[in-house]
Coordinates of C-alpha atoms in Angstrom, one line a residue:
X34 CA 0.0 0.0 0.0
X35 CA 2.9 2.4 0.4
X36 CA 3.0 3.0 -3.3
X37 CA -0.6 4.2 -3.2
X38 CA 0.2 7.0 -0.8
X39 CA 0.4 10.0 -3.1
X40 CA -0.5 12.2 -0.2
X41 CA 0.2 11.1 3.4
X42 CA -0.9 12.9 6.6
X43 CA 1.0 11.4 9.4
X44 CA 0.2 12.0 13.1
X45 CA -1.1 15.5 12.5
X46 CA -2.1 17.6 15.5
X47 CA -2.9 21.3 15.9
X48 CA -3.2 23.2 19.2
X49 CA -3.7 26.9 20.0
X50 CA -2.8 28.8 23.1
X51 CA -5.9 30.1 25.0
X52 CA -6.3 32.2 28.1
X53 CA -7.0 29.0 30.0
X54 CA -4.0 27.1 28.7
X55 CA -4.1 25.2 25.4
X56 CA -6.8 23.9 23.1
X57 CA -6.2 20.9 20.8
X58 CA -8.3 21.2 17.7
X59 CA -7.5 17.8 16.4
X60 CA -4.8 15.2 17.3
X61 CA -3.1 12.2 15.8
X62 CA -4.7 12.3 12.3
X63 CA -3.5 9.7 9.8
X64 CA -4.9 9.7 6.3
X65 CA -3.5 8.6 2.9
X66 CA -4.8 9.6 -0.5
X67 CA -4.1 8.1 -3.9
X68 CA -3.2 10.0 -7.0
X69 CA -6.4 11.1 -8.9
X70 CA -8.6 10.5 -5.9
X71 CA -11.4 12.9 -4.8
X72 CA -11.7 13.0 -1.0
X73 CA -14.4 15.0 0.9
X74 CA -14.2 15.8 4.6
X75 CA -17.3 16.3 6.6
X76 CA -17.7 17.3 10.3
X77 CA -19.3 19.9 12.4
X78 CA -18.0 23.4 12.7
X79 CA -15.0 23.6 15.1
X80 CA -13.6 20.1 14.3
X81 CA -10.7 21.7 12.4
X82 CA -11.5 20.9 8.8
X83 CA -10.3 24.3 7.5
X84 CA -7.3 24.2 9.7
X85 CA -6.4 20.8 8.2
X86 CA -6.9 22.2 4.7
X87 CA -4.6 25.2 5.6
X88 CA -1.9 22.8 6.7
X89 CA -2.2 20.9 3.4
X90 CA -1.9 24.2 1.6
X91 CA 1.2 25.2 3.6
X92 CA -0.7 28.2 5.1
X93 CA -0.5 26.8 8.6
X94 CA 1.9 24.5 10.4
X95 CA 0.9 21.5 12.5
X96 CA 1.8 21.4 16.1
X97 CA 3.1 17.9 15.4
X98 CA 3.1 15.5 12.5
X99 CA 3.9 15.9 8.9
X100 CA 2.1 16.0 5.4
X101 CA 4.0 14.4 2.5
X102 CA 2.9 15.1 -1.0
X103 CA 4.6 13.0 -3.8
X104 CA 7.4 12.1 -1.4
X105 CA 8.1 15.7 -0.4
X106 CA 7.2 17.1 3.1
X107 CA 5.1 20.3 3.0
X108 CA 7.2 23.2 4.3
X109 CA 5.1 26.1 3.2
X110 CA 2.9 27.3 0.3
X111 CA 3.6 26.0 -3.1
X112 CA 2.2 26.2 -6.7
X113 CA 2.0 22.4 -6.5
X114 CA -1.1 23.0 -4.3
X115 CA -3.9 25.2 -5.5
X116 CA -6.6 26.4 -3.1
X117 CA -10.2 27.4 -4.0
X118 CA -11.8 29.3 -1.1
X119 CA -15.4 29.9 -0.2
X120 CA -15.1 33.4 -1.7
X121 CA -13.7 33.7 -5.2
X122 CA -10.6 35.6 -4.0
X123 CA -10.0 37.2 -7.4
X124 CA -7.9 40.3 -8.1
X125 CA -10.6 42.9 -8.7
X126 CA -8.5 45.0 -11.1
X127 CA -7.7 42.1 -13.4
X128 CA -10.0 40.5 -16.0
X129 CA -10.9 36.8 -15.9
X130 CA -8.1 36.2 -18.4
X131 CA -5.8 38.4 -16.3
X132 CA -6.5 36.5 -13.1
X133 CA -5.8 33.1 -14.7
X134 CA -2.8 34.4 -16.7
X135 CA -1.3 35.9 -13.5
X136 CA -1.3 32.4 -11.9
X137 CA 0.2 30.8 -15.0
X138 CA 3.0 33.4 -15.3
X139 CA 3.8 32.9 -11.6
X140 CA 4.4 29.2 -12.2
X141 CA 6.1 29.3 -15.5
X142 CA 8.2 32.5 -15.3
X143 CA 10.1 32.0 -18.5
X144 CA 7.0 31.6 -20.7
X145 CA 6.3 34.4 -23.2
X146 CA 3.1 36.4 -22.9
X147 CA 1.4 34.6 -25.9
X148 CA 2.2 31.2 -24.4
X149 CA 0.8 32.3 -21.0
X150 CA -2.4 33.5 -22.6
X151 CA -2.9 30.4 -24.7
X152 CA -2.5 28.2 -21.7
X153 CA -4.9 30.3 -19.6
X154 CA -7.4 30.3 -22.4
X155 CA -7.4 26.5 -22.4
X156 CA -8.7 26.4 -18.8
X157 CA -11.0 29.3 -19.3
X158 CA -12.6 27.3 -22.0
X159 CA -12.6 24.2 -19.9
X160 CA -14.8 25.8 -17.2
X161 CA -17.2 27.3 -19.7
X162 CA -16.1 30.9 -19.7
X163 CA -15.3 31.4 -23.3
X164 CA -16.3 34.9 -24.3
X165 CA -16.0 36.3 -20.7
X166 CA -12.2 36.6 -20.8
X167 CA -12.2 40.4 -20.7
X168 CA -14.7 40.9 -18.0
X169 CA -13.6 42.0 -14.5
X170 CA -14.9 40.3 -11.4
X171 CA -17.5 43.1 -10.8
X172 CA -19.0 42.2 -14.1
X173 CA -19.3 38.5 -13.4
X174 CA -22.0 36.6 -11.5
X175 CA -21.1 34.6 -8.3
X176 CA -21.0 31.4 -10.3
X177 CA -18.8 32.9 -13.0
X178 CA -16.4 34.2 -10.4
X179 CA -16.0 30.7 -8.9
X180 CA -15.4 29.4 -12.4
X181 CA -12.6 31.8 -12.8
X182 CA -11.2 30.6 -9.5
X183 CA -11.4 27.0 -10.6
X184 CA -9.8 27.8 -13.9
X185 CA -7.0 29.6 -12.1
X186 CA -6.4 26.6 -9.8
X187 CA -6.4 24.1 -12.7
X188 CA -4.2 26.2 -14.9
X189 CA -1.2 25.8 -12.7
X190 CA -1.6 22.1 -13.0
X191 CA -1.3 21.4 -9.3
X192 CA -0.5 18.1 -7.8
X193 CA -3.5 18.6 -5.4
X194 CA -6.5 20.9 -5.6
X195 CA -7.8 22.0 -2.1
X196 CA -11.4 23.2 -2.0
X197 CA -12.8 24.9 1.1
X198 CA -16.6 24.8 0.6
X199 CA -16.3 26.5 -2.7
X200 CA -20.0 26.3 -3.6
X201 CA -21.6 27.2 -0.2
X202 CA -22.4 30.8 -1.1
X203 CA -24.1 30.0 -4.4
X204 CA -27.7 29.4 -5.2
X205 CA -28.8 25.8 -5.6
X206 CA -29.0 25.8 -9.4
X207 CA -25.5 27.4 -9.8
X208 CA -24.1 25.2 -7.1
X209 CA -25.3 22.1 -8.9
X210 CA -24.0 23.3 -12.3
X211 CA -20.5 23.9 -10.8
X212 CA -20.5 20.5 -9.1
X213 CA -21.2 18.9 -12.4
X214 CA -18.3 20.9 -14.0
X215 CA -15.9 20.1 -11.3
X216 CA -16.7 16.4 -11.5
X217 CA -16.4 16.4 -15.3
X218 CA -13.1 18.2 -15.2
X219 CA -11.6 16.0 -12.4
X220 CA -12.6 12.8 -14.3
X221 CA -11.1 14.2 -17.5
X222 CA -7.9 15.4 -16.0
X223 CA -7.3 12.9 -13.2
X224 CA -7.0 15.8 -10.7
X225 CA -6.4 14.9 -7.1
X226 CA -8.8 16.8 -4.8
X227 CA -9.2 17.3 -1.1
X228 CA -12.5 19.1 -0.3
X229 CA -14.3 20.4 2.7
X230 CA -18.0 20.5 2.7
X231 CA -21.1 20.5 5.0
X232 CA -23.3 19.2 2.2
X233 CA -23.8 15.4 2.5
X234 CA -25.4 15.1 -1.0
X235 CA -22.5 17.1 -2.5
X236 CA -20.0 14.8 -0.9
X237 CA -21.8 11.6 -2.1
X238 CA -22.0 13.0 -5.6
X239 CA -18.4 14.2 -5.9
X240 CA -16.2 12.0 -3.7
X241 CA -14.6 8.7 -4.0
X242 CA -14.1 8.6 -0.3
X243 CA -15.8 10.6 2.5
X244 CA -13.9 11.2 5.7
X245 CA -16.0 11.7 8.8
X246 CA -14.5 13.9 11.6
X247 CA -15.7 13.9 15.2
X248 CA -16.6 17.1 17.0
X249 CA -13.9 19.3 18.3
X250 CA -11.9 20.2 20.3
X251 CA -9.8 17.1 20.2
X252 CA -11.4 15.9 16.9
X253 CA -10.3 12.6 15.3
X254 CA -11.0 10.8 12.1
X255 CA -13.8 8.4 13.0
X256 CA -14.5 6.6 9.7
X257 CA -13.8 6.7 6.0
X258 CA -16.8 6.0 3.9
X259 CA -15.7 4.2 0.7
X260 CA -18.4 5.5 -1.7
X261 CA -20.0 2.4 -3.3
X262 CA -21.7 4.4 -6.1
X263 CA -20.2 3.9 -9.6
X264 CA -17.4 6.3 -10.7
X265 CA -19.6 7.4 -13.6
X266 CA -22.5 9.2 -11.9
X267 CA -25.2 11.4 -13.4
X268 CA -26.8 13.9 -11.0
X269 CA -30.3 13.0 -12.1
X270 CA -29.7 9.3 -11.4
X271 CA -27.6 9.3 -8.2
X272 CA -30.6 9.4 -5.8
X273 CA -32.1 6.4 -7.6
X274 CA -29.1 4.2 -7.0
X275 CA -30.0 1.3 -4.6
X276 CA -27.1 2.2 -2.3
X277 CA -27.6 6.0 -2.3
X278 CA -29.8 6.2 0.8
X279 CA -27.7 3.7 2.7
X280 CA -24.7 6.0 2.3
X281 CA -26.6 9.1 3.0
X282 CA -28.3 7.7 6.1
X283 CA -25.0 6.4 7.5
X284 CA -23.4 9.9 7.2
X285 CA -26.4 11.7 8.6
X286 CA -26.6 9.3 11.5
X287 CA -22.9 10.0 12.3
X288 CA -23.4 13.7 12.2
X289 CA -26.5 13.7 14.3
X290 CA -25.9 10.9 16.7
X291 CA -22.3 9.6 16.8
X292 CA -19.9 12.5 16.1
X293 CA -20.5 14.0 19.6
X294 CA -18.9 11.9 22.4
X295 CA -17.2 9.6 19.9
X296 CA -13.9 9.5 21.8
X297 CA -15.6 8.6 25.1
X298 CA -17.6 5.8 23.5
X299 CA -15.1 4.3 21.0
X300 CA -11.7 5.8 21.7
X301 CA -10.4 3.1 24.0
X302 CA -8.0 0.8 22.1
X303 CA -8.6 2.7 18.9
X304 CA -5.6 2.8 16.5
X305 CA -5.6 6.2 14.8
X306 CA -3.4 4.8 12.0
X307 CA -6.1 2.4 11.1
X308 CA -9.3 4.4 10.6
X309 CA -12.2 2.1 9.9
X310 CA -13.4 1.9 6.3
X311 CA -17.1 1.3 5.7
X312 CA -19.2 0.7 2.6
X313 CA -22.8 1.3 3.7
X314 CA -25.3 -1.0 2.1
X315 CA -22.8 -3.6 1.1
X316 CA -22.2 -6.8 3.1
X317 CA -18.9 -7.2 4.8
X318 CA -16.5 -9.4 2.8
X319 CA -16.9 -13.0 4.0
X320 CA -13.8 -15.0 4.9
X321 CA -13.3 -18.3 3.2
X322 CA -13.6 -21.2 5.7
X323 CA -10.2 -22.4 6.9
X324 CA -9.1 -25.7 5.2
X325 CA -8.1 -28.3 7.8
X326 CA -4.5 -29.1 7.7
X327 CA -3.7 -32.5 6.3
X328 CA -0.4 -34.2 7.0
X329 CA 1.7 -35.6 4.1
X330 CA 1.1 -39.2 5.4
X331 CA -2.7 -38.8 5.5
X332 CA -2.7 -37.2 2.1
X333 CA -0.7 -40.1 0.7
X334 CA -3.1 -42.7 2.3
X335 CA -6.1 -40.8 0.9
X336 CA -4.6 -40.8 -2.6
X337 CA -3.7 -44.5 -2.4
X338 CA -7.2 -45.5 -1.1

């Protein structure tokens, strides 16, 4: 399994000084991701989801532990990791093309202007913004601004794309459209994604695996839900899949009933390096019955008889 660890979070903890001493947001988190995998993290506010994403981005440092991406430990921000925030975070004085091109030129400093623009245009087209290249953020809708942010992130061809509830401020129709676009793009490009969301249906639709975090402070990774839905999913058909409600109910039950007080109930003897993996709605794999050992002498007698 070591070769599968494109991203490896090892023993991560983050604590903050408080007037009363110190508060541990989360502790001893272990999680590995494969290249091209889409992972969503769900948990209540205060469990440290955004703090974890900031550590992956290199914008924050863990109190202990390390994150390794493609065999390199994270030491700070890098263009190998692109972040899409809840707000679009665009430069207001630059056009859509200018925002994307700025990121491209930052990564490939020796490229000529024409090459930068051509590369940026590829990703502007990819997110469906052809024709809006010369508009500034003030002239764009909320959904279009987020498309520019997605294009900017993809254009630098990052090893991992980090998404902090990027659709939460959008209306339902725009949010669904952008979810479709992100899923299509990630399947097409093989992009590795680590995403935070509070939306259970969004996680089920987008993710290959869904990581469930317990309540903070002192949050831990409780379970990893291995999404049993097929890789090729259509939004209009997802809720009709026979396993959809088993997955959804399992996650909802965790958030409502099990995330609070998890450590007290299930923490004893728990190995944080081996987070349980569940596939709701599917039977546990059955072990083949053990074959009785037969001695060589008995085997020879049986063959002769």
